[in-house]
Structure formats: C-alpha cells, structure tokens
Amino acid sequence: QCPWGAPSTTSISCSLADVMSEQLAKELQLEEENAAFPEVVAAAEGPFITGENIDTSSDLMLAQMLQMEFDREYDAQLRREEKKINGDSKVSISFENYRKVHPYDSDSSEDEVDWQDTRHDPYRADKPTTTPRRGFIGKGKDITTKHDEVVCGRKNTARMENFAPEFQVGDGIGMDLKLSNQVFNALKQHAYSEERRSARLHEKKEHSTAEKAVDPKTRLLLYKMVNSGMLETITGCISTGKESVVFHAYGGNATEDKVIPPECAIKVFKTTLNEFKNRDKYIKDDYRFKDRFSKLNPRKIIRMWAEKEMHNLTRMQNAGIPCPQVVILKKHVLVMSFIGQDQVPAPKLKDVTLSSEDMKKAYYQILSMMQQLYRECNLVHADLSEYNMLWHDGKVWLIDVSQSVEPTHPHGLEFLFRDCRNVSQFFQKGGVAEALNERELFNAVSGLNITADNEVDFQAEIEALEKMNEDHVQNHGKKLSTFSSDGDPPIYDE
C-alpha cells in the first residue's frame, strides 16, 4: 500500500448522549494512553503502588502519597543536619519541632524514636511539686506544711542542680533522695569553696610562670630586649629550678654604658610564691631590704629577690671572684654573662670528673673565694654546695647568690657553718686529704677561734655570737659586727 494514499476509514456515527458520556471519555483516554505509552503504564502498575486494594483513581490519595514521600526526604535531611551540628557534644540541639512525620507513615516504629530528641523523656523522674505560697497543702489531719521532712528533703535534692557544673550531684531526683537541711547546707558550702578554689588556681596559673615557660608579662620583657637590640636572639632553656628558669641568648649591639657579652644567660625568677614562703628569712632580716620588705606586697618581694642577686654579684665581681657578670635587671628578669661556650653551659662541680690535682686545686680556690666573700664582699653565700659551683676554664665559678646575706645577719654565721659543712663533705668524699672539717673551715673563713670539742657546743657558741650581735643592733641601731677575732683570717693558697 502507498503510504501517501488516502486512508480507507469509515466514520462511525454516534449519538449525542454517547459523546457526553464520561465513561466513554475515560475509555477513549485509556486507549490512547495505552497506545502511546505502553511501558510507562506497565511500570506504574509495578512497584510504585504498594499495598492491597489501593484505589489510585482518587487524586487525594495520590497527593497524600506524594506528600508523604516528600516529608520522608525532608525528615532524613533534618536528621543529617542535626547529626552534623551536634557531633560528639554533650549538649545537643533537636530539630524535632521541624519534622513532618505523618500518622499514616507505616514504616516508622517506636523502636526508631530517639528519646533525647523528644520534649518529654519518659525515663526521667518529674521534679518534686512545690508547696503553694500559702505554705501548706491539704486540710485537717492530712495537712502538709512546707516544713515537712519529706517535702524539705525532696526540695533540697532539687536545689542541688543549681550548684556549679563542676560539682557532680548525680540523679538524686530519680532516686527520690531526701536531703536534710544540715546535709544540704554542708554540700552547698563545699560547692562554693571548691568553686572559689578553682578560681584562685586559675588566676594563679595566669599570673605565674610555668615550668620551662614564662607568663605574658615576662614574654613582653624579653621581646623588648630583643627589639631594642640588646639581645640578638633567645635560643632556649638551659636550666630549671624551684625559684627560676634560665635561658640562653646571644648578645646584641653594645651601648655606650653597657658592654654586652657574646653569650648571655637570662634568669627569670618565677612569680609564684610557693617556693618563697619559707625563704623570706633570707631577705626580711637583711638590713639592706628590711625597711622595704614590710611595705611591699608579696609579689614584689620576688623583684627584690632579683635585685638582691644583682647587688651580690656586683660585689663579687668588684672583688675579683669568678662569677657571672651582670648586664641588666628588668623587674624579675636578670640578664648575665653566660658561663660556658656555644650554648653549652659549664658543668656543675657535682657532674664533672676531676683528677686528684684538679680536685685539690678546686678546693683551695673555693677556700680562697669563701674568705674573699667573707672579708672583702662582706657576704655569706648561704647555699654553697657542689650544685652552685661550676667548673669552666680550669677554675670554679660561683652562681646563685640571691640568698646570700651579710655576716651580721641574725642567721649569717649559721648559714656560713652550713656552707662549710657542705664544702668539707664534698671534698673529703672527693679524696682531698688536705680538706678541713666543717669546724676548722669555719674558723679559717671567719677568723673566729671557736674552741669546742663537739658540733653541738660549736653551734651553741655560734648562736650565742648571733644573739650578742642582735642585742647590739637593737641597743645601738647599727649593723656593726661585735664578733671578736684575733686579727684577719689567714689566706690559704695551694
């Protein structure tokens, strides 16, 4: 047949009633759809429609099904957003009010409900009901006042939730715990005390230097020293102790009045007061700082401690005693010359292994320095031991003289005797046969010929001399030594 030929169709006549019939219109539409989209109709009859005897001819049912699918996708998106925002946080944010879950959603079950996202937790006990303003509930024999033991106990348990978050109170309401007023007041006072203690510790941590670190104020002082050109760079920490932290730095440009060594040691005194509570006797009885000690607050005592070390090092340097050279003092930061070379500090006398000749040489050098310190500098080291003596360039260097006092100090002779004991014990153990014992060394350094057969009587005479000197100070108001000595002490040399 020719495709361009006229169609051989016969027109079918129908009545007006058939044309207006809705049933005939549906049948004609269905025939056209089946002829044009046979596959789509087959797919629509498959998995899209679920359930039995579902009438999809209703537009309302189709709209509800489409809305339910949209709401499911919306709720899934909300859950993903909620999980992303909350993460592992203990305090969670719930989007429960924004969800669109329909009652005819057959896929949801009670097992899928997240009770943390609901407004009411059925496993959480209700808070106790409080009494009205009138102060009682009930009438006659069943009256219950606000002073009832059970009511007060439950109310105190509920009031524990107002404590600080750091104070763990537990689930007392769920356990129906009843606290008496005495127990509640004790817990309340303890919670307040712990909160104040935590605040004090936090404040002390902010205002104090930590181990191998400095506080912001100290860091600012070090930055200013570097920016001014006095220091070229600060390399790092070389020593830590109870009282201070020592850093190594390279010296910068010298000025007209200051000669800055190539390598410097920065001693930063810790601004905490814990290590200085038992060390105030070294400074409050020192006549150089006695008047200032009573007028300053405790934190400024630490600056005075740094100032005292600067003055003592200056005296020793003027007397020719090997010790660090003072460069500058800024508040509680003391810059000195570095005892060592190429960032390597000189070893302490307790850490170095010396030959018998070097040990003997070191002993006589320390004996001479102790006499110079007592006679020319008018000082007693007060903490002299192998831990505060360095071995560098074949000789001994003295460090850490912040606690040094004058012999006229109320405990000056006592400190001197303690230094003599430390020095004698160290060198006697080191094999120096010529090392004097502590009593002989004390007399050799001080020139006081104290004759006592034992150590107890020797210390008793030292205390008597200190008491005599203190009485003289109170009567005459002058720090003049009243120690009787037969001439100057002999200078020992090798």
Tab-separated table of C-alpha atoms in Angstrom:
chain	number	residue	atom	x	y	z
A	1	GLN	CA	0.000	0.000	0.000
A	2	CYS	CA	1.077	3.521	-0.704
A	3	PRO	CA	1.785	5.433	2.447
A	4	TRP	CA	0.550	8.576	0.791
A	5	GLY	CA	-2.663	7.061	-0.105
A	6	ALA	CA	-5.930	8.176	1.357
A	7	PRO	CA	-6.954	6.243	4.451
A	8	SER	CA	-9.762	3.840	3.947
A	9	THR	CA	-11.580	4.513	7.209
A	10	THR	CA	-15.236	4.615	7.678
A	11	SER	CA	-16.704	7.120	10.025
A	12	ILE	CA	-18.709	5.651	12.849
A	13	SER	CA	-21.750	7.592	13.741
A	14	CYS	CA	-22.628	8.073	17.403
A	15	SER	CA	-25.336	9.818	19.287
A	16	LEU	CA	-25.002	12.988	21.342
A	17	ALA	CA	-25.597	11.023	24.541
A	18	ASP	CA	-22.619	8.799	23.825
A	19	VAL	CA	-20.401	11.803	23.249
A	20	MET	CA	-21.407	13.358	26.562
A	21	SER	CA	-20.876	10.143	28.499
A	22	GLU	CA	-17.976	10.276	30.979
A	23	GLN	CA	-17.475	6.538	30.884
A	24	LEU	CA	-16.923	6.669	27.149
A	25	ALA	CA	-14.434	9.539	27.558
A	26	LYS	CA	-12.395	7.543	30.126
A	27	GLU	CA	-12.302	4.520	27.854
A	28	LEU	CA	-11.113	6.585	24.894
A	29	GLN	CA	-8.411	8.277	27.028
A	30	LEU	CA	-7.224	4.940	28.371
A	31	GLU	CA	-6.979	3.517	24.818
A	32	GLU	CA	-4.897	6.498	23.695
A	33	GLU	CA	-2.546	6.234	26.700
A	34	ASN	CA	-2.043	2.512	26.222
A	35	ALA	CA	-1.255	3.070	22.580
A	36	ALA	CA	1.171	5.959	23.190
A	37	PHE	CA	2.896	4.926	26.499
A	38	PRO	CA	2.631	1.188	26.981
A	39	GLU	CA	5.873	0.852	29.032
A	40	VAL	CA	5.118	3.694	31.451
A	41	VAL	CA	1.773	2.228	32.262
A	42	ALA	CA	3.343	-1.150	32.925
A	43	ALA	CA	5.938	0.362	35.239
A	44	ALA	CA	3.335	2.378	37.098
A	45	GLU	CA	1.423	-0.783	37.770
A	46	GLY	CA	4.551	-2.259	39.392
A	47	PRO	CA	6.465	-1.119	42.483
A	48	PHE	CA	5.118	2.436	42.805
A	49	ILE	CA	1.758	1.305	44.181
A	50	THR	CA	2.152	-0.726	47.382
A	51	GLY	CA	-0.421	-2.404	49.455
A	52	GLU	CA	-3.609	-4.185	48.543
A	53	ASN	CA	-6.822	-2.752	47.213
A	54	ILE	CA	-5.416	0.814	46.958
A	55	ASP	CA	-7.599	2.955	44.857
A	56	THR	CA	-5.300	5.244	42.901
A	57	SER	CA	-8.040	6.831	40.991
A	58	SER	CA	-8.525	9.336	43.843
A	59	ASP	CA	-6.499	12.496	43.437
A	60	LEU	CA	-6.476	12.975	47.237
A	61	MET	CA	-4.800	9.615	47.835
A	62	LEU	CA	-2.147	10.322	45.203
A	63	ALA	CA	-1.435	13.725	46.704
A	64	GLN	CA	-1.067	12.234	50.194
A	65	MET	CA	1.320	9.585	48.932
A	66	LEU	CA	3.487	12.164	47.167
A	67	GLN	CA	3.451	14.429	50.232
A	68	MET	CA	4.497	11.509	52.433
A	69	GLU	CA	7.481	10.767	50.207
A	70	PHE	CA	8.496	14.420	50.288
A	71	ASP	CA	8.162	14.564	54.077
A	72	ARG	CA	10.331	11.459	54.461
A	73	GLU	CA	13.089	13.021	52.406
A	74	TYR	CA	12.766	16.262	54.403
A	75	ASP	CA	12.983	14.426	57.744
A	76	ALA	CA	16.043	12.483	56.563
A	77	GLN	CA	17.742	15.759	55.629
A	78	LEU	CA	16.900	17.196	59.049
A	79	ARG	CA	18.433	14.175	60.784
A	80	ARG	CA	21.643	14.565	58.789
A	81	GLU	CA	21.840	18.277	59.668
A	82	GLU	CA	21.135	17.557	63.324
A	83	LYS	CA	23.838	14.901	63.493
A	84	LYS	CA	26.328	17.194	61.775
A	85	ILE	CA	25.667	20.105	64.154
A	86	ASN	CA	25.655	18.095	67.382
A	87	GLY	CA	28.582	15.773	66.679
A	88	ASP	CA	30.010	14.465	69.966
A	89	SER	CA	28.802	17.416	72.023
A	90	LYS	CA	27.154	16.676	75.362
A	91	VAL	CA	24.631	19.442	74.737
A	92	SER	CA	22.563	18.542	71.665
A	93	ILE	CA	20.171	20.566	69.526
A	94	SER	CA	16.939	18.876	68.478
A	95	PHE	CA	15.002	19.568	65.254
A	96	GLU	CA	12.021	17.561	66.472
A	97	ASN	CA	9.647	20.502	66.143
A	98	TYR	CA	10.508	20.890	62.450
A	99	ARG	CA	9.916	17.285	61.424
A	100	LYS	CA	6.875	16.279	59.343
A	101	VAL	CA	6.078	12.716	60.309
A	102	HIS	CA	2.511	11.697	59.374
A	103	PRO	CA	0.404	9.288	61.407
A	104	TYR	CA	-0.136	7.051	58.365
A	105	ASP	CA	3.603	6.544	57.898
A	106	SER	CA	3.647	2.790	58.284
A	107	ASP	CA	7.450	2.481	58.122
A	108	SER	CA	8.066	4.308	61.422
A	109	SER	CA	8.047	2.350	64.666
A	110	GLU	CA	8.532	3.036	68.333
A	111	ASP	CA	11.982	1.460	68.242
A	112	GLU	CA	13.233	4.250	65.980
A	113	VAL	CA	12.215	7.066	68.349
A	114	ASP	CA	15.165	8.913	69.804
A	115	TRP	CA	14.091	9.871	73.302
A	116	GLN	CA	16.822	12.512	73.546
A	117	ASP	CA	15.111	14.432	70.743
A	118	THR	CA	11.658	14.416	72.283
A	119	ARG	CA	10.275	17.107	74.512
A	120	HIS	CA	9.456	14.711	77.323
A	121	ASP	CA	11.749	11.930	78.464
A	122	PRO	CA	9.599	9.144	79.953
A	123	TYR	CA	12.571	7.712	81.862
A	124	ARG	CA	13.320	10.975	83.692
A	125	ALA	CA	11.689	11.487	87.039
A	126	ASP	CA	9.499	14.508	87.456
A	127	LYS	CA	10.675	17.328	89.693
A	128	PRO	CA	9.011	17.448	93.088
A	129	THR	CA	5.951	19.592	93.300
A	130	THR	CA	6.443	22.614	95.499
A	131	THR	CA	4.044	23.831	98.106
A	132	PRO	CA	1.879	26.851	97.246
A	133	ARG	CA	2.552	30.305	98.594
A	134	ARG	CA	0.229	29.828	101.498
A	135	GLY	CA	2.719	27.285	102.869
A	136	PHE	CA	0.540	24.181	103.296
A	137	ILE	CA	-1.432	21.597	101.360
A	138	GLY	CA	-4.487	19.707	102.488
A	139	LYS	CA	-6.891	20.129	105.357
A	140	GLY	CA	-7.282	18.769	108.827
A	141	LYS	CA	-5.249	15.700	109.591
A	142	ASP	CA	-3.930	15.484	106.019
A	143	ILE	CA	-2.354	18.940	106.093
A	144	THR	CA	1.280	19.112	104.892
A	145	THR	CA	3.321	22.253	105.547
A	146	LYS	CA	6.473	23.459	103.854
A	147	HIS	CA	8.467	22.350	106.904
A	148	ASP	CA	7.567	18.703	106.362
A	149	GLU	CA	10.652	16.494	106.429
A	150	VAL	CA	9.858	14.662	103.207
A	151	VAL	CA	8.927	17.837	101.332
A	152	CYS	CA	12.063	19.681	102.518
A	153	GLY	CA	14.264	16.714	101.658
A	154	ARG	CA	12.983	16.498	98.086
A	155	LYS	CA	13.191	20.267	97.681
A	156	ASN	CA	16.827	20.280	98.836
A	157	THR	CA	17.608	17.498	96.360
A	158	ALA	CA	16.139	19.555	93.533
A	159	ARG	CA	18.069	22.670	94.649
A	160	MET	CA	21.362	20.801	94.243
A	161	GLU	CA	21.026	21.226	90.482
A	162	ASN	CA	21.803	24.928	90.967
A	163	PHE	CA	25.354	24.118	92.071
A	164	ALA	CA	28.318	24.802	89.813
A	165	PRO	CA	28.628	22.497	86.782
A	166	GLU	CA	31.954	21.178	88.104
A	167	PHE	CA	30.163	19.834	91.210
A	168	GLN	CA	28.665	16.444	90.271
A	169	VAL	CA	25.410	15.912	92.196
A	170	GLY	CA	24.094	12.814	90.412
A	171	ASP	CA	20.466	11.868	89.791
A	172	GLY	CA	19.088	12.494	93.238
A	173	ILE	CA	15.592	13.260	91.969
A	174	GLY	CA	15.322	9.960	90.127
A	175	MET	CA	16.428	8.111	93.264
A	176	ASP	CA	13.878	10.070	95.319
A	177	LEU	CA	16.706	11.265	97.558
A	178	LYS	CA	15.704	13.314	100.600
A	179	LEU	CA	18.444	15.587	101.987
A	180	SER	CA	18.168	17.183	105.380
A	181	ASN	CA	18.885	20.886	105.778
A	182	GLN	CA	22.163	20.169	107.583
A	183	VAL	CA	23.489	17.939	104.817
A	184	PHE	CA	22.331	20.328	102.081
A	185	ASN	CA	23.992	23.343	103.741
A	186	ALA	CA	27.264	21.414	104.125
A	187	LEU	CA	27.195	20.404	100.449
A	188	LYS	CA	26.360	23.947	99.409
A	189	GLN	CA	29.276	25.398	101.387
A	190	HIS	CA	31.627	22.758	99.975
A	191	ALA	CA	30.493	23.541	96.411
A	192	TYR	CA	31.126	27.273	96.920
A	193	SER	CA	34.550	26.583	98.459
A	194	GLU	CA	35.561	24.359	95.547
A	195	GLU	CA	34.387	26.986	93.068
A	196	ARG	CA	36.454	29.710	94.764
A	197	ARG	CA	39.489	27.421	94.997
A	198	SER	CA	39.241	26.626	91.299
A	199	ALA	CA	39.041	30.337	90.504
A	200	ARG	CA	42.128	31.049	92.619
A	201	LEU	CA	44.110	28.273	90.943
A	202	HIS	CA	43.122	29.573	87.525
A	203	GLU	CA	44.128	33.110	88.458
A	204	LYS	CA	47.429	31.938	89.905
A	205	LYS	CA	48.155	29.980	86.725
A	206	GLU	CA	47.506	33.059	84.603
A	207	HIS	CA	49.752	35.328	86.695
A	208	SER	CA	52.602	32.913	87.297
A	209	THR	CA	55.422	31.440	85.285
A	210	ALA	CA	55.083	27.779	84.469
A	211	GLU	CA	57.772	25.143	84.264
A	212	LYS	CA	60.095	25.894	81.305
A	213	ALA	CA	57.797	28.737	80.235
A	214	VAL	CA	57.093	32.356	81.058
A	215	ASP	CA	53.938	34.348	81.613
A	216	PRO	CA	52.784	37.036	79.119
A	217	LYS	CA	54.387	39.906	81.091
A	218	THR	CA	57.757	38.174	81.166
A	219	ARG	CA	57.468	37.338	77.477
A	220	LEU	CA	56.838	41.021	76.756
A	221	LEU	CA	60.012	41.997	78.663
A	222	LEU	CA	62.049	39.510	76.626
A	223	TYR	CA	60.528	40.808	73.376
A	224	LYS	CA	61.510	44.361	74.314
A	225	MET	CA	65.097	43.287	74.988
A	226	VAL	CA	65.298	41.641	71.567
A	227	ASN	CA	63.594	44.527	69.746
A	228	SER	CA	65.872	47.107	71.365
A	229	GLY	CA	68.912	45.269	70.008
A	230	MET	CA	70.365	44.417	73.406
A	231	LEU	CA	69.829	40.713	72.677
A	232	GLU	CA	70.108	39.220	69.238
A	233	THR	CA	68.072	36.074	69.816
A	234	ILE	CA	66.933	33.791	72.625
A	235	THR	CA	67.808	30.191	71.830
A	236	GLY	CA	66.092	28.217	74.585
A	237	CYS	CA	66.008	26.976	78.168
A	238	ILE	CA	69.220	25.638	79.685
A	239	SER	CA	68.271	25.145	83.330
A	240	THR	CA	65.201	24.986	85.547
A	241	GLY	CA	64.889	25.162	89.296
A	242	LYS	CA	62.449	25.752	92.107
A	243	GLU	CA	62.941	29.505	92.020
A	244	SER	CA	63.877	30.400	88.458
A	245	VAL	CA	64.263	29.377	84.831
A	246	VAL	CA	67.485	30.172	82.948
A	247	PHE	CA	67.538	30.812	79.183
A	248	HIS	CA	70.433	31.143	76.786
A	249	ALA	CA	70.659	34.146	74.447
A	250	TYR	CA	73.129	35.760	72.077
A	251	GLY	CA	74.146	39.321	72.907
A	252	GLY	CA	73.310	42.178	70.611
A	253	ASN	CA	74.843	45.567	69.999
A	254	ALA	CA	76.835	47.155	72.817
A	255	THR	CA	75.855	50.617	74.040
A	256	GLU	CA	77.913	53.463	75.453
A	257	ASP	CA	77.454	52.456	79.079
A	258	LYS	CA	76.911	48.675	78.696
A	259	VAL	CA	79.224	46.022	77.316
A	260	ILE	CA	77.096	43.057	76.276
A	261	PRO	CA	78.924	39.709	76.156
A	262	PRO	CA	78.569	37.482	73.078
A	263	GLU	CA	76.530	34.912	75.023
A	264	CYS	CA	74.119	35.790	77.819
A	265	ALA	CA	72.161	33.898	80.446
A	266	ILE	CA	68.657	35.181	81.235
A	267	LYS	CA	67.490	34.256	84.707
A	268	VAL	CA	63.715	34.585	85.070
A	269	PHE	CA	62.523	34.346	88.660
A	270	LYS	CA	59.221	32.511	88.890
A	271	THR	CA	56.424	34.762	90.025
A	272	THR	CA	54.741	32.057	92.083
A	273	LEU	CA	55.055	32.453	95.819
A	274	ASN	CA	55.054	28.756	96.747
A	275	GLU	CA	58.835	28.439	96.667
A	276	PHE	CA	59.427	31.691	98.571
A	277	LYS	CA	57.192	31.128	101.584
A	278	ASN	CA	59.995	29.521	103.584
A	279	ARG	CA	62.793	31.699	102.172
A	280	ASP	CA	61.715	35.117	103.402
A	281	LYS	CA	64.199	34.856	106.290
A	282	TYR	CA	66.997	35.491	103.779
A	283	ILE	CA	65.654	38.933	102.918
A	284	LYS	CA	63.401	40.272	105.671
A	285	ASP	CA	66.259	40.327	108.201
A	286	ASP	CA	68.719	41.806	105.707
A	287	TYR	CA	69.186	45.423	106.728
A	288	ARG	CA	69.540	46.434	103.059
A	289	PHE	CA	65.935	45.427	102.381
A	290	LYS	CA	64.434	45.367	105.864
A	291	ASP	CA	62.562	48.673	105.576
A	292	ARG	CA	61.246	47.869	102.102
A	293	PHE	CA	60.203	44.335	102.984
A	294	SER	CA	57.369	45.378	105.270
A	295	LYS	CA	55.924	47.892	102.816
A	296	LEU	CA	55.711	45.808	99.640
A	297	ASN	CA	53.193	43.197	98.659
A	298	PRO	CA	54.331	39.584	98.405
A	299	ARG	CA	54.713	39.572	94.613
A	300	LYS	CA	57.136	42.483	94.663
A	301	ILE	CA	59.338	40.517	97.043
A	302	ILE	CA	60.328	38.406	94.041
A	303	ARG	CA	61.564	41.521	92.235
A	304	MET	CA	63.512	42.375	95.369
A	305	TRP	CA	64.972	38.862	95.268
A	306	ALA	CA	66.295	39.512	91.752
A	307	GLU	CA	67.633	42.890	92.832
A	308	LYS	CA	69.432	41.264	95.723
A	309	GLU	CA	71.205	38.808	93.435
A	310	MET	CA	72.269	41.676	91.184
A	311	HIS	CA	73.829	43.572	94.120
A	312	ASN	CA	75.572	40.460	95.435
A	313	LEU	CA	77.018	39.617	92.004
A	314	THR	CA	78.259	43.194	91.658
A	315	ARG	CA	80.104	42.938	94.974
A	316	MET	CA	81.681	39.642	93.978
A	317	GLN	CA	82.691	40.963	90.572
A	318	ASN	CA	84.368	44.011	92.142
A	319	ALA	CA	86.303	41.693	94.466
A	320	GLY	CA	87.539	39.588	91.543
A	321	ILE	CA	85.626	36.435	92.432
A	322	PRO	CA	84.759	34.346	89.334
A	323	CYS	CA	81.021	34.807	88.851
A	324	PRO	CA	78.573	35.856	86.086
A	325	GLN	CA	78.748	39.490	85.001
A	326	VAL	CA	75.524	41.469	85.421
A	327	VAL	CA	74.225	43.066	82.214
A	328	ILE	CA	70.803	44.455	83.136
A	329	LEU	CA	67.906	43.908	85.526
A	330	LYS	CA	64.279	44.373	84.453
A	331	LYS	CA	61.790	43.637	87.235
A	332	HIS	CA	62.211	39.873	87.866
A	333	VAL	CA	64.380	39.202	84.771
A	334	LEU	CA	68.157	39.302	85.306
A	335	VAL	CA	70.492	39.205	82.289
A	336	MET	CA	74.048	37.983	82.996
A	337	SER	CA	77.041	36.721	81.096
A	338	PHE	CA	76.914	33.064	80.102
A	339	ILE	CA	79.301	30.653	81.811
A	340	GLY	CA	80.014	28.183	79.031
A	341	GLN	CA	80.570	28.165	75.295
A	342	ASP	CA	78.433	27.644	72.167
A	343	GLN	CA	75.153	27.256	74.068
A	344	VAL	CA	76.679	24.518	76.240
A	345	PRO	CA	76.647	25.580	79.904
A	346	ALA	CA	79.586	24.826	82.132
A	347	PRO	CA	79.045	21.638	84.160
A	348	LYS	CA	78.338	21.717	87.857
A	349	LEU	CA	81.036	20.541	90.187
A	350	LYS	CA	78.920	17.519	91.131
A	351	ASP	CA	78.672	16.403	87.482
A	352	VAL	CA	82.285	16.812	86.394
A	353	THR	CA	85.005	14.200	86.963
A	354	LEU	CA	88.252	15.858	88.045
A	355	SER	CA	91.681	14.421	88.624
A	356	SER	CA	93.200	14.497	92.076
A	357	GLU	CA	95.279	17.562	91.181
A	358	ASP	CA	92.291	19.452	89.777
A	359	MET	CA	90.193	18.488	92.776
A	360	LYS	CA	92.853	19.784	95.130
A	361	LYS	CA	93.174	22.962	93.073
A	362	ALA	CA	89.415	23.460	93.150
A	363	TYR	CA	89.345	23.017	96.943
A	364	TYR	CA	91.935	25.690	97.612
A	365	GLN	CA	90.279	28.002	95.134
A	366	ILE	CA	86.910	27.620	96.870
A	367	LEU	CA	88.545	28.171	100.257
A	368	SER	CA	90.113	31.390	98.981
A	369	MET	CA	86.799	32.520	97.456
A	370	MET	CA	84.929	31.888	100.715
A	371	GLN	CA	87.460	34.050	102.572
A	372	GLN	CA	87.227	36.784	99.947
A	373	LEU	CA	83.460	36.615	100.070
A	374	TYR	CA	83.516	36.986	103.863
A	375	ARG	CA	86.250	39.636	104.183
A	376	GLU	CA	86.070	41.795	101.055
A	377	CYS	CA	82.454	41.362	99.951
A	378	ASN	CA	81.092	41.078	103.489
A	379	LEU	CA	78.832	38.246	102.328
A	380	VAL	CA	77.978	34.655	103.196
A	381	HIS	CA	76.794	32.537	100.275
A	382	ALA	CA	74.188	30.743	102.465
A	383	ASP	CA	73.639	27.996	99.855
A	384	LEU	CA	77.141	26.957	98.857
A	385	SER	CA	77.422	23.386	97.617
A	386	GLU	CA	78.594	21.420	94.601
A	387	TYR	CA	75.250	22.269	92.925
A	388	ASN	CA	76.013	26.024	92.838
A	389	MET	CA	79.643	25.808	91.690
A	390	LEU	CA	80.575	25.496	88.001
A	391	TRP	CA	83.827	24.207	86.503
A	392	HIS	CA	84.887	26.297	83.489
A	393	ASP	CA	88.296	27.154	82.010
A	394	GLY	CA	90.088	25.197	84.735
A	395	LYS	CA	88.578	27.117	87.665
A	396	VAL	CA	85.487	27.269	89.846
A	397	TRP	CA	82.711	29.825	89.269
A	398	LEU	CA	80.095	30.729	91.884
A	399	ILE	CA	76.462	31.160	90.867
A	400	ASP	CA	73.068	31.563	92.532
A	401	VAL	CA	73.789	34.202	95.167
A	402	SER	CA	70.265	35.582	95.525
A	403	GLN	CA	70.004	34.234	99.064
A	404	SER	CA	73.441	35.479	100.157
A	405	VAL	CA	73.434	37.615	103.299
A	406	GLU	CA	75.943	39.596	105.317
A	407	PRO	CA	77.656	38.038	108.330
A	408	THR	CA	75.765	40.416	110.629
A	409	HIS	CA	72.506	38.800	109.562
A	410	PRO	CA	70.729	37.142	112.534
A	411	HIS	CA	71.443	33.760	110.916
A	412	GLY	CA	74.596	34.693	108.998
A	413	LEU	CA	77.026	32.548	110.999
A	414	GLU	CA	74.577	29.659	110.946
A	415	PHE	CA	74.447	29.827	107.141
A	416	LEU	CA	78.252	30.021	106.982
A	417	PHE	CA	78.599	26.892	109.107
A	418	ARG	CA	76.183	25.076	106.805
A	419	ASP	CA	78.250	26.101	103.764
A	420	CYS	CA	81.414	24.863	105.433
A	421	ARG	CA	79.784	21.513	106.139
A	422	ASN	CA	78.716	21.081	102.504
A	423	VAL	CA	82.148	22.005	101.144
A	424	SER	CA	84.041	19.798	103.597
A	425	GLN	CA	81.875	16.746	102.997
A	426	PHE	CA	82.112	17.081	99.221
A	427	PHE	CA	85.884	17.393	99.026
A	428	GLN	CA	86.520	14.780	101.705
A	429	LYS	CA	84.470	12.337	99.651
A	430	GLY	CA	86.360	13.518	96.555
A	431	GLY	CA	89.679	12.328	98.023
A	432	VAL	CA	91.255	15.644	99.059
A	433	ALA	CA	93.358	14.716	102.078
A	434	GLU	CA	94.041	18.364	102.952
A	435	ALA	CA	90.310	19.169	103.279
A	436	LEU	CA	89.448	20.654	106.671
A	437	ASN	CA	86.402	19.577	108.602
A	438	GLU	CA	83.451	21.972	108.952
A	439	ARG	CA	84.576	23.478	112.283
A	440	GLU	CA	88.141	24.094	111.132
A	441	LEU	CA	86.903	25.528	107.847
A	442	PHE	CA	84.510	27.815	109.698
A	443	ASN	CA	87.310	29.231	111.833
A	444	ALA	CA	89.581	29.567	108.791
A	445	VAL	CA	86.969	31.577	106.855
A	446	SER	CA	85.517	33.714	109.641
A	447	GLY	CA	88.625	34.159	111.796
A	448	LEU	CA	86.569	33.328	114.908
A	449	ASN	CA	88.595	30.974	117.071
A	450	ILE	CA	85.720	28.973	118.453
A	451	THR	CA	87.100	26.124	120.539
A	452	ALA	CA	84.568	23.380	121.094
A	453	ASP	CA	85.039	19.671	121.407
A	454	ASN	CA	81.856	18.642	119.576
A	455	GLU	CA	79.486	20.053	116.979
A	456	VAL	CA	76.675	20.733	119.441
A	457	ASP	CA	78.794	23.034	121.593
A	458	PHE	CA	80.203	24.635	118.446
A	459	GLN	CA	76.749	25.544	117.166
A	460	ALA	CA	75.752	26.753	120.624
A	461	GLU	CA	78.629	29.255	120.604
A	462	ILE	CA	77.631	30.373	117.096
A	463	GLU	CA	74.085	31.052	118.313
A	464	ALA	CA	75.466	32.980	121.286
A	465	LEU	CA	77.524	35.191	118.974
A	466	GLU	CA	74.481	35.840	116.785
A	467	LYS	CA	72.396	36.718	119.834
A	468	MET	CA	75.104	39.094	121.053
A	469	ASN	CA	75.219	40.845	117.706
A	470	GLU	CA	71.414	41.125	117.551
A	471	ASP	CA	71.291	42.687	121.021
A	472	HIS	CA	73.942	45.196	119.959
A	473	VAL	CA	71.841	46.123	116.918
A	474	GLN	CA	68.730	46.661	118.998
A	475	ASN	CA	70.597	48.840	121.502
A	476	HIS	CA	72.671	50.957	119.099
A	477	GLY	CA	70.703	50.629	115.865
A	478	LYS	CA	73.801	49.901	113.779
A	479	LYS	CA	74.828	46.819	111.900
A	480	LEU	CA	78.345	46.578	113.287
A	481	SER	CA	79.907	43.239	113.898
A	482	THR	CA	80.765	42.546	117.531
A	483	PHE	CA	82.468	39.265	116.713
A	484	SER	CA	85.824	39.078	118.491
A	485	SER	CA	88.559	37.749	116.271
A	486	ASP	CA	92.306	37.605	116.653
A	487	GLY	CA	93.305	39.506	113.530
A	488	ASP	CA	92.354	38.716	109.965
A	489	PRO	CA	91.879	35.093	108.995
A	490	PRO	CA	94.821	33.535	107.156
A	491	ILE	CA	94.610	33.288	103.387
A	492	TYR	CA	95.018	29.696	102.302
A	493	ASP	CA	96.667	29.003	98.998
A	494	GLU	CA	97.795	25.871	97.325
